[in-house]
Amino acid sequence: MNKKIISIITIISSLSLIGVVVIQLLWANYALELRKEIFNNRTQVFLEKVVSEITNNENCENSHETCPLIKNKSHASCASIFVKVHNINIQKLDSMMKTEFCERMKVNKDYVYGIIDYENKQLITCSNKLYYNELLNTYHTYPIPCYANNNNKYLGIYFPNQNIYILNRMIFLLIVSTLFLLVVIVSFLLTVFILLRQKKLSEMKSDFVNNMTHEFKTPISTISLASEMLTKSSVLESKEKILQYANIIFDENARLKTQVEQVLQISVLDKKKFKLLKKDIDIHAIIENVVENFQLVVQQRDGIINLDLNADPSHIFADPIHFYHIISNLIDNANKYSLDAPLITISTNCIKTGIIITIEDNGIGISSDNIKHVFKKLYRVPTGNIHNVKGFGLGLYYVKTMVEAHGGNIKLKSEIKKGSTFEIFFPFNHNINI
Ligand SMILES: Nc1ncnc2c1ncn2[C@@H]1O[C@H](COP(=O)(O)OP(=O)(O)OP(=O)(O)O)[C@@H](O)[C@H]1O
Ligand SMILES: [Mg+2]
C-alpha cells in the first residue's frame, strides 16, 4: 500500500479514536451530572417528606419550648447555640431521617442533619458537630413552616461522602466502558504497529529481490557472453582464448553458486537445520587464513588489516567452516562499509571462560537506532551511500545465529562516521553438537 495512503488512514483513524475518547468522557461527565441531579432531587423529596411529617403531627401553635435534644448527649455540642425552638420531637425527627435516608435512599448512616437558622447564621441543632460549617452551608435544605418566630429556619442535611456514593452507583459502567475503550485503543495501536512492520518487511523483501536480481544478473550475463564467444571460430582457433573464456565461465559459475548458497542459507538458518561439525580449532590460524584472502581487496583500496592476536590458548571447540565464514563476513563488512582506505584491526584476547575476538573498522559506522536491527534477517541500513554497496542483508544474521549456536554472543559498538567494533565471544568448551 502507498505510504501516503497508510499515513492518511492512520491520521484519520487516530483522530476518530481521539474523538470517541473525548465523546466518551463527555458522556461520563454528563451521566455524573445527571446522577448528581437525581441525588439532589431525591434528597429534596425526602427532606420535604420528613418536614411535613414532623410539622403535621406536632401542634404548630404550641410554639416555644425547649428542645428535648438539649439533654441528648449526641447533640450536646449544639446545646450552646440552642435557644428557643418549636416543639419538634427531635427523636422523631431522628427516626424519620433514618427511615427516609438510611432505608429508602440507602445512604447508610453517611449523613449529618440539623436545623439551620439562616437569619442568625447558626445551627439550632445538629446531629454531628464535626460538620457544623458544612451543614451551615449545605445545598440540601427544606424550610420548616410555622417554626418559632420566623420562617427562616430550615431542615438541612449534609452528605460527607456524597461523591463516593454517586460514583459507586456508576462505577460498574465506568469501569466496563474504560476497559472497552482501552481494548479499542490497544488494538488500534497494535494494528498500526503491525501495519508499519509489515510495510517495512515488504520493503526489505523487495530490496532483497532487487539486490538478488542484480547480483545474479552480472554472472549470468558474463557467462552467456563468454559462452557465446566460445562458439566463434576465431576463438576456437586459439587454445589460449578458449582457456580464458572457460576460466571466466568457471569463476562466474562459482560466484553464482556461492550467492545461491548464501540465499538458500536463510531457510536453513531460520529452521536451525544446520549441523555443526565441531572440533578443536586454532582460531589464529583460521583468522590469518581469512585475512590473507582479503588482503588483496583491502590493499586495492589502500587499506590495511592489522592483527593483534593475543589469545593464549587460541584453541576452541568449533566448526572450522562456520568459524571461517563468521570472520570472513565481519571483515567483508568492515571493508565494504568504509568510504576511505579501510583500517581494520582484528584482536583476540582470552578471558576465563573463552576467547573474545574484536573486529574494528574506521568505516561509516551505524546509528544507535540501527544497531538493534542490523542482526535481523534481510536488514540493511537505509542510507543513501550504502545503497551503492551490494549485499543481501544476511551476513550479520548468519554471524549472530552461528556464534550463538556455538554458545557465544556478539556485541556491536558503533558511531556514525567514526567506525564500528564487533566483539564476538566463543566459550572454550561448548560441546553441544547441533
Ligand atoms: N562494519 C560496518 N560498518 C557500517 N555498517 C555496517 C557494518 N557491518 C554491517 N553494517 C550495516 O549492517 C547491514 C547488515 O549487514 P549484513 O552483513 O547483515 O548485510 P550486507 O552486508 O548488507 O549483505 P550480505 O548479506 O552480503 O552480508 C549492512 O547493510 C550495513 O548497512
Ligand atoms: Mg555483510
Short mmCIF file of C-alpha atoms and ligand atoms in Angstrom, two decimals, residues 211 215 262 329-330 332-338 359 361 363-366 370 373-376 378-383 386 389-399 412 414 419-422, ligand 1:
data_model
loop_
_atom_site.label_atom_id
_atom_site.label_comp_id
_atom_site.label_asym_id
_atom_site.label_seq_id
_atom_site.Cartn_x
_atom_site.Cartn_y
_atom_site.Cartn_z
CA ASN A 211 19.62 -6.88 -4.94
CA GLU A 215 23.76 -9.82 -8.14
CA GLN A 262 24.00 -17.70 0.61
CA ASN A 329 31.57 -11.84 6.92
CA LEU A 330 32.79 -9.36 9.52
CA ASP A 332 33.87 -8.18 4.39
CA ASN A 333 31.55 -5.69 6.11
CA ALA A 334 34.46 -3.72 7.60
CA ASN A 335 35.87 -3.36 4.10
CA LYS A 336 32.54 -2.74 2.30
CA TYR A 337 31.26 -0.10 4.68
CA SER A 338 34.35 2.13 4.70
CA ILE A 359 36.99 -6.62 14.66
CA ASP A 361 36.98 -0.58 11.46
CA GLY A 363 34.10 2.94 8.36
CA ILE A 364 30.82 4.79 8.04
CA GLY A 365 29.51 3.48 11.37
CA ILE A 366 25.95 2.60 12.33
CA ASN A 370 20.02 0.85 13.53
CA HIS A 373 18.26 -4.01 13.76
CA VAL A 374 21.41 -4.95 11.83
CA PHE A 375 21.43 -8.55 13.11
CA LYS A 376 17.93 -9.11 11.74
CA LEU A 378 17.44 -9.01 5.35
CA TYR A 379 18.02 -5.77 7.27
CA ARG A 380 20.24 -3.19 5.57
CA VAL A 381 20.80 0.30 6.94
CA PRO A 382 18.69 2.57 4.74
CA THR A 383 21.21 5.32 3.93
CA ILE A 386 25.15 2.30 1.46
CA VAL A 389 27.27 -1.31 -1.72
CA LYS A 390 25.68 -4.57 -2.73
CA GLY A 391 24.55 -7.17 -0.23
CA PHE A 392 21.59 -9.26 0.87
CA GLY A 393 21.39 -8.18 4.49
CA LEU A 394 22.10 -11.75 5.57
CA GLY A 395 25.74 -11.61 6.73
CA LEU A 396 25.20 -10.41 10.32
CA TYR A 397 22.09 -12.58 10.71
CA TYR A 398 24.26 -15.57 9.79
CA VAL A 399 27.09 -14.43 12.10
CA LEU A 412 28.34 -4.14 18.50
CA SER A 414 29.38 1.89 16.60
CA GLY A 419 33.58 3.28 12.73
CA SER A 420 32.28 0.05 14.21
CA THR A 421 33.59 -2.55 16.61
CA PHE A 422 32.16 -6.08 16.59
N1 LIG B 1 31.24 -2.63 9.67
C1 LIG B 1 30.11 -1.99 9.33
N2 LIG B 1 30.10 -0.65 9.24
C2 LIG B 1 28.97 0.00 8.91
N3 LIG B 1 27.79 -0.60 8.66
C3 LIG B 1 27.75 -1.93 8.72
C4 LIG B 1 28.89 -2.70 9.08
N4 LIG B 1 28.55 -4.01 9.08
C5 LIG B 1 27.23 -4.05 8.75
N5 LIG B 1 26.75 -2.82 8.52
C6 LIG B 1 25.35 -2.47 8.18
O1 LIG B 1 24.55 -3.55 8.57
C7 LIG B 1 23.79 -4.04 7.48
C8 LIG B 1 23.65 -5.55 7.59
O2 LIG B 1 24.89 -6.16 7.36
P1 LIG B 1 24.93 -7.60 6.75
O3 LIG B 1 26.34 -8.07 6.71
O4 LIG B 1 23.94 -8.43 7.50
O5 LIG B 1 24.34 -7.43 5.28
P2 LIG B 1 25.02 -6.88 3.98
O6 LIG B 1 26.46 -6.66 4.18
O7 LIG B 1 24.21 -5.73 3.53
O8 LIG B 1 24.78 -8.07 2.96
P3 LIG B 1 25.46 -9.52 2.96
O9 LIG B 1 24.33 -10.44 3.15
O10 LIG B 1 26.09 -9.61 1.64
O11 LIG B 1 26.44 -9.56 4.09
C9 LIG B 1 24.55 -3.61 6.25
O12 LIG B 1 23.67 -3.45 5.15
C10 LIG B 1 25.16 -2.28 6.68
O13 LIG B 1 24.22 -1.27 6.48
#
